Amino acid sequence: MRVKLAAGNWKMNGTRAALAEVDTLVAEHGAASVEVLLCPPATLLGAMAERIGDAQIAVGGQTCHPEASGAHTGDISAEMLADAGATYVILGHSERRADHGESNDMVRAQARAALAAGLKCVICVGETEAERDAANTLDIISGQLAGSIPDLSTGESLVVAYEPVWAIGTGRTPTLDQIGEVHDYIRAELERRFGTGVGRSVRLLYGGSVKPSNAADIFAVSNVDGALVGGASLKAADFGGIIDALEQA
Ligand code: PEP
């Protein structure tokens, strides 16, 4: 039985004033029947974890360095995220891959470090629009899965997010059939590599312009175990609507 997961990626948004949204989420969804995760900018991580207190909302980082410490100005290690209260980290988001040149090898190294620090990894994969138009989607996903996911992954420690790059922040989403095709493919790839026990227990999230109005349809697709949500996770009312839809799925 996979526990459904609603994950919010705040990206580079939010100052301490935004923690008021977290108060609302705690009040209205702090004991949800699905798992809820918020990944704020690193500057807010500790304060958010404190604010959440005992409520059932996890916090996570948005990336981490593969090393535990050292001369890496501006970077943050997995240990530091864990020390600030994180239990998850998003890795390989397409914005990190594009803006910071993070390759599959780099993402795999980050994931190894995260696992060693006791963090669960949300590893993102997804094709660009040109790759989909060229009918290369499944090949791209296959390469990203093989290259980005470390061998040590388990059903407990690994979450895979399918995020078509062209759907992130654009208001566009794939058809439900397209989402289902990729999620079924990811499930089959994970079962082939890790065996059915692990392969069937890894949670698969869809990400890309999820909002309260389309969440229920997306959550009804096979092998969709939740969502990774960007823009709509910034407001408690919107993210709460997505959590509600996931609870009812
Ligand atoms: C994301 O950044 O992971 C994302 C899915 O963004 P949005 O929901 O805004 O498309």
GROMACS .gro file of C-alpha atoms and ligand atoms in nm:
model
  259
    1MET     CA    1   0.000   0.000   0.000
    2ARG     CA    2   0.161   0.328  -0.111
    3VAL     CA    3   0.086   0.630   0.110
    4LYS     CA    4  -0.023   0.912  -0.118
    5LEU     CA    5   0.191   1.224  -0.110
    6ALA     CA    6   0.109   1.589  -0.179
    7ALA     CA    7   0.441   1.775  -0.211
    8GLY     CA    8   0.475   2.152  -0.245
    9ASN     CA    9   0.780   2.311  -0.406
   10TRP     CA   10   0.798   2.677  -0.312
   11LYS     CA   11   1.105   2.729  -0.537
   12MET     CA   12   1.260   3.076  -0.478
   13ASN     CA   13   0.943   3.217  -0.324
   14GLY     CA   14   0.860   3.319   0.029
   15THR     CA   15   0.990   3.522   0.319
   16ARG     CA   16   0.891   3.474   0.684
   17ALA     CA   17   0.559   3.645   0.615
   18ALA     CA   18   0.463   3.346   0.401
   19LEU     CA   19   0.469   3.121   0.706
   20ALA     CA   20   0.115   3.243   0.774
   21GLU     CA   21   0.012   3.009   0.489
   22VAL     CA   22   0.173   2.724   0.680
   23ASP     CA   23  -0.033   2.809   0.989
   24THR     CA   24  -0.348   2.771   0.779
   25LEU     CA   25  -0.228   2.440   0.636
   26VAL     CA   26  -0.146   2.310   0.983
   27ALA     CA   27  -0.491   2.411   1.109
   28GLU     CA   28  -0.680   2.262   0.815
   29HIS     CA   29  -0.458   1.975   0.696
   30GLY     CA   30  -0.221   1.905   0.984
   31ALA     CA   31  -0.370   1.558   1.033
   32ALA     CA   32  -0.447   1.462   0.673
   33SER     CA   33  -0.494   1.099   0.570
   34VAL     CA   34  -0.228   1.149   0.301
   35GLU     CA   35   0.131   1.258   0.350
   36VAL     CA   36   0.192   1.632   0.305
   37LEU     CA   37   0.535   1.780   0.230
   38LEU     CA   38   0.647   2.140   0.190
   39CYS     CA   39   0.983   2.230   0.035
   40PRO     CA   40   1.051   2.600   0.104
   41PRO     CA   41   1.364   2.797   0.020
   42ALA     CA   42   1.647   2.692   0.254
   43THR     CA   43   1.621   3.023   0.439
   44LEU     CA   44   1.277   2.924   0.568
   45LEU     CA   45   1.334   2.557   0.637
   46GLY     CA   46   1.415   2.577   1.008
   47ALA     CA   47   1.145   2.832   1.083
   48MET     CA   48   0.888   2.633   0.887
   49ALA     CA   49   0.977   2.309   1.067
   50GLU     CA   50   0.940   2.486   1.402
   51ARG     CA   51   0.612   2.642   1.302
   52ILE     CA   52   0.472   2.303   1.196
   53GLY     CA   53   0.572   2.149   1.528
   54ASP     CA   54   0.395   1.817   1.586
   55ALA     CA   55   0.153   1.846   1.293
   56GLN     CA   56   0.176   1.582   1.021
   57ILE     CA   57   0.345   1.800   0.757
   58ALA     CA   58   0.699   1.717   0.651
   59VAL     CA   59   0.951   1.971   0.526
   60GLY     CA   60   1.220   1.921   0.266
   61GLY     CA   61   1.500   2.091   0.076
   62GLN     CA   62   1.504   2.170  -0.296
   63THR     CA   63   1.852   2.035  -0.371
   64CYS     CA   64   2.169   1.942  -0.183
   65HIS     CA   65   2.543   1.918  -0.244
   66PRO     CA   66   2.688   1.568  -0.284
   67GLU     CA   67   2.947   1.631  -0.010
   68ALA     CA   68   2.876   1.662   0.360
   69SER     CA   69   3.077   1.983   0.415
   70GLY     CA   70   3.362   2.181   0.268
   71ALA     CA   71   3.464   2.472   0.048
   72HIS     CA   72   3.148   2.506  -0.161
   73THR     CA   73   3.030   2.863  -0.122
   74GLY     CA   74   2.654   2.896  -0.138
   75ASP     CA   75   2.583   2.524  -0.128
   76ILE     CA   76   2.397   2.327   0.138
   77SER     CA   77   2.462   1.967   0.234
   78ALA     CA   78   2.209   1.695   0.303
   79GLU     CA   79   2.325   1.687   0.668
   80MET     CA   80   2.248   2.058   0.697
   81LEU     CA   81   1.900   2.008   0.556
   82ALA     CA   82   1.837   1.727   0.802
   83ASP     CA   83   1.975   1.937   1.087
   84ALA     CA   84   1.730   2.215   0.995
   85GLY     CA   85   1.438   1.974   1.021
   86ALA     CA   86   1.410   1.836   0.668
   87THR     CA   87   1.315   1.474   0.609
   88TYR     CA   88   1.297   1.500   0.229
   89VAL     CA   89   1.487   1.667  -0.053
   90ILE     CA   90   1.380   1.732  -0.413
   91LEU     CA   91   1.660   1.639  -0.653
   92GLY     CA   92   1.700   1.679  -1.029
   93HIS     CA   93   1.421   1.934  -1.072
   94SER     CA   94   1.428   2.052  -1.432
   95GLU     CA   95   1.504   2.407  -1.315
   96ARG     CA   96   1.817   2.277  -1.137
   97ARG     CA   97   1.910   2.067  -1.439
   98ALA     CA   98   1.867   2.372  -1.670
   99ASP     CA   99   1.987   2.660  -1.449
  100HIS     CA  100   2.276   2.480  -1.278
  101GLY     CA  101   2.369   2.214  -1.532
  102GLU     CA  102   2.289   1.933  -1.291
  103SER     CA  103   2.345   1.611  -1.485
  104ASN     CA  104   2.207   1.266  -1.410
  105ASP     CA  105   2.544   1.177  -1.252
  106MET     CA  106   2.526   1.482  -1.027
  107VAL     CA  107   2.169   1.404  -0.923
  108ARG     CA  108   2.269   1.046  -0.840
  109ALA     CA  109   2.560   1.172  -0.627
  110GLN     CA  110   2.328   1.414  -0.448
  111ALA     CA  111   2.079   1.134  -0.388
  112ARG     CA  112   2.350   0.912  -0.238
  113ALA     CA  113   2.442   1.193   0.000
  114ALA     CA  114   2.078   1.252   0.087
  115LEU     CA  115   2.018   0.883   0.162
  116ALA     CA  116   2.333   0.874   0.377
  117ALA     CA  117   2.197   1.170   0.575
  118GLY     CA  118   1.866   0.988   0.627
  119LEU     CA  119   1.665   1.203   0.386
  120LYS     CA  120   1.404   1.069   0.145
  121CYS     CA  121   1.459   1.176  -0.215
  122VAL     CA  122   1.203   1.311  -0.459
  123ILE     CA  123   1.389   1.259  -0.788
  124CYS     CA  124   1.243   1.449  -1.083
  125VAL     CA  125   1.239   1.334  -1.444
  126GLY     CA  126   1.066   1.475  -1.748
  127GLU     CA  127   1.097   1.554  -2.113
  128THR     CA  128   1.114   1.891  -2.289
  129GLU     CA  129   0.852   1.982  -2.546
  130ALA     CA  130   1.099   1.919  -2.830
  131GLU     CA  131   1.173   1.573  -2.691
  132ARG     CA  132   0.802   1.490  -2.674
  133ASP     CA  133   0.743   1.623  -3.025
  134ALA     CA  134   1.027   1.400  -3.147
  135ALA     CA  135   0.857   1.100  -2.979
  136ASN     CA  136   1.156   1.061  -2.745
  137THR     CA  137   0.970   1.093  -2.415
  138LEU     CA  138   1.011   0.738  -2.289
  139ASP     CA  139   1.379   0.720  -2.392
  140ILE     CA  140   1.451   1.042  -2.205
  141ILE     CA  141   1.267   0.919  -1.897
  142SER     CA  142   1.450   0.586  -1.914
  143GLY     CA  143   1.790   0.758  -1.926
  144GLN     CA  144   1.705   0.993  -1.641
  145LEU     CA  145   1.579   0.709  -1.422
  146ALA     CA  146   1.884   0.494  -1.490
  147GLY     CA  147   2.129   0.781  -1.442
  148SER     CA  148   1.975   0.971  -1.152
  149ILE     CA  149   1.852   0.703  -0.913
  150PRO     CA  150   2.116   0.538  -0.693
  151ASP     CA  151   2.123   0.161  -0.648
  152LEU     CA  152   2.067   0.192  -0.273
  153SER     CA  153   1.716   0.331  -0.315
  154THR     CA  154   1.425   0.167  -0.137
  155GLY     CA  155   1.049   0.202  -0.158
  156GLU     CA  156   1.061   0.403   0.164
  157SER     CA  157   1.342   0.640   0.063
  158LEU     CA  158   1.264   0.704  -0.303
  159VAL     CA  159   0.985   0.906  -0.464
  160VAL     CA  160   0.993   0.973  -0.840
  161ALA     CA  161   0.822   1.282  -0.980
  162TYR     CA  162   0.729   1.288  -1.348
  163GLU     CA  163   0.738   1.652  -1.450
  164PRO     CA  164   0.716   1.730  -1.822
  165VAL     CA  165   0.932   2.043  -1.853
  166TRP     CA  166   0.679   2.209  -2.084
  167ALA     CA  167   0.402   2.171  -1.825
  168ILE     CA  168   0.586   2.335  -1.534
  169GLY     CA  169   0.445   2.677  -1.454
  170THR     CA  170   0.276   2.705  -1.794
  171GLY     CA  171  -0.082   2.610  -1.716
  172ARG     CA  172  -0.052   2.332  -1.974
  173THR     CA  173  -0.080   1.966  -1.877
  174PRO     CA  174  -0.040   1.643  -2.071
  175THR     CA  175  -0.354   1.444  -2.144
  176LEU     CA  176  -0.450   1.192  -1.877
  177ASP     CA  177  -0.351   0.916  -2.121
  178GLN     CA  178  -0.006   1.071  -2.165
  179ILE     CA  179   0.039   1.094  -1.786
  180GLY     CA  180  -0.074   0.732  -1.746
  181GLU     CA  181   0.158   0.609  -2.020
  182VAL     CA  182   0.464   0.765  -1.856
  183HIS     CA  183   0.370   0.661  -1.502
  184ASP     CA  184   0.308   0.301  -1.609
  185TYR     CA  185   0.642   0.308  -1.789
  186ILE     CA  186   0.826   0.443  -1.482
  187ARG     CA  187   0.665   0.174  -1.265
  188ALA     CA  188   0.775  -0.097  -1.509
  189GLU     CA  189   1.130   0.041  -1.524
  190LEU     CA  190   1.155   0.051  -1.142
  191GLU     CA  191   1.024  -0.306  -1.114
  192ARG     CA  192   1.272  -0.423  -1.376
  193ARG     CA  193   1.566  -0.260  -1.199
  194PHE     CA  194   1.479  -0.307  -0.833
  195GLY     CA  195   1.241  -0.603  -0.841
  196THR     CA  196   0.869  -0.597  -0.782
  197GLY     CA  197   0.890  -0.546  -0.403
  198VAL     CA  198   1.078  -0.217  -0.421
  199GLY     CA  199   0.950  -0.123  -0.766
  200ARG     CA  200   0.588  -0.138  -0.657
  201SER     CA  201   0.641   0.053  -0.333
  202VAL     CA  202   0.812   0.363  -0.477
  203ARG     CA  203   0.564   0.649  -0.497
  204LEU     CA  204   0.521   0.823  -0.833
  205LEU     CA  205   0.412   1.188  -0.834
  206TYR     CA  206   0.289   1.386  -1.130
  207GLY     CA  207   0.409   1.751  -1.146
  208GLY     CA  208   0.330   2.032  -1.387
  209SER     CA  209   0.047   2.287  -1.348
  210VAL     CA  210  -0.148   2.081  -1.093
  211LYS     CA  211  -0.425   2.289  -0.936
  212PRO     CA  212  -0.741   2.217  -0.738
  213SER     CA  213  -0.950   2.210  -1.056
  214ASN     CA  214  -0.750   1.937  -1.234
  215ALA     CA  215  -0.614   1.742  -0.936
  216ALA     CA  216  -0.895   1.487  -0.901
  217ASP     CA  217  -0.872   1.382  -1.268
  218ILE     CA  218  -0.493   1.346  -1.245
  219PHE     CA  219  -0.513   1.149  -0.919
  220ALA     CA  220  -0.747   0.898  -1.085
  221VAL     CA  221  -0.475   0.801  -1.337
  222SER     CA  222  -0.304   0.467  -1.282
  223ASN     CA  223   0.024   0.478  -1.092
  224VAL     CA  224  -0.023   0.842  -0.988
  225ASP     CA  225   0.038   0.843  -0.611
  226GLY     CA  226   0.023   1.218  -0.562
  227ALA     CA  227   0.160   1.543  -0.698
  228LEU     CA  228   0.461   1.771  -0.687
  229VAL     CA  229   0.309   2.117  -0.693
  230GLY     CA  230   0.486   2.446  -0.763
  231GLY     CA  231   0.276   2.761  -0.799
  232ALA     CA  232  -0.039   2.620  -0.639
  233SER     CA  233   0.152   2.519  -0.324
  234LEU     CA  234   0.220   2.881  -0.228
  235LYS     CA  235  -0.134   2.949  -0.110
  236ALA     CA  236  -0.286   2.728   0.159
  237ALA     CA  237  -0.629   2.747  -0.006
  238ASP     CA  238  -0.498   2.609  -0.337
  239PHE     CA  239  -0.265   2.349  -0.187
  240GLY     CA  240  -0.540   2.252   0.056
  241GLY     CA  241  -0.775   2.189  -0.237
  242ILE     CA  242  -0.515   1.957  -0.391
  243ILE     CA  243  -0.469   1.775  -0.058
  244ASP     CA  244  -0.848   1.734  -0.036
  245ALA     CA  245  -0.857   1.586  -0.387
  246LEU     CA  246  -0.579   1.343  -0.300
  247GLU     CA  247  -0.756   1.234   0.018
  248GLN     CA  248  -1.066   1.157  -0.186
  249ALA     CA  249  -0.880   0.978  -0.467
  250PEP     C1  250   0.730   2.229  -1.005
  250PEP     O1  251   0.801   2.327  -0.999
  250PEP     O2  252   0.773   2.121  -0.962
  250PEP     C2  253   0.597   2.243  -1.063
  250PEP     C3  254   0.530   2.135  -1.091
  250PEP     O3  255   0.551   2.370  -1.084
  250PEP     P1  256   0.401   2.414  -1.123
  250PEP     O4  257   0.307   2.334  -1.035
  250PEP     O5  258   0.395   2.560  -1.094
  250PEP     O6  259   0.382   2.380  -1.266
   0.00000   0.00000   0.00000
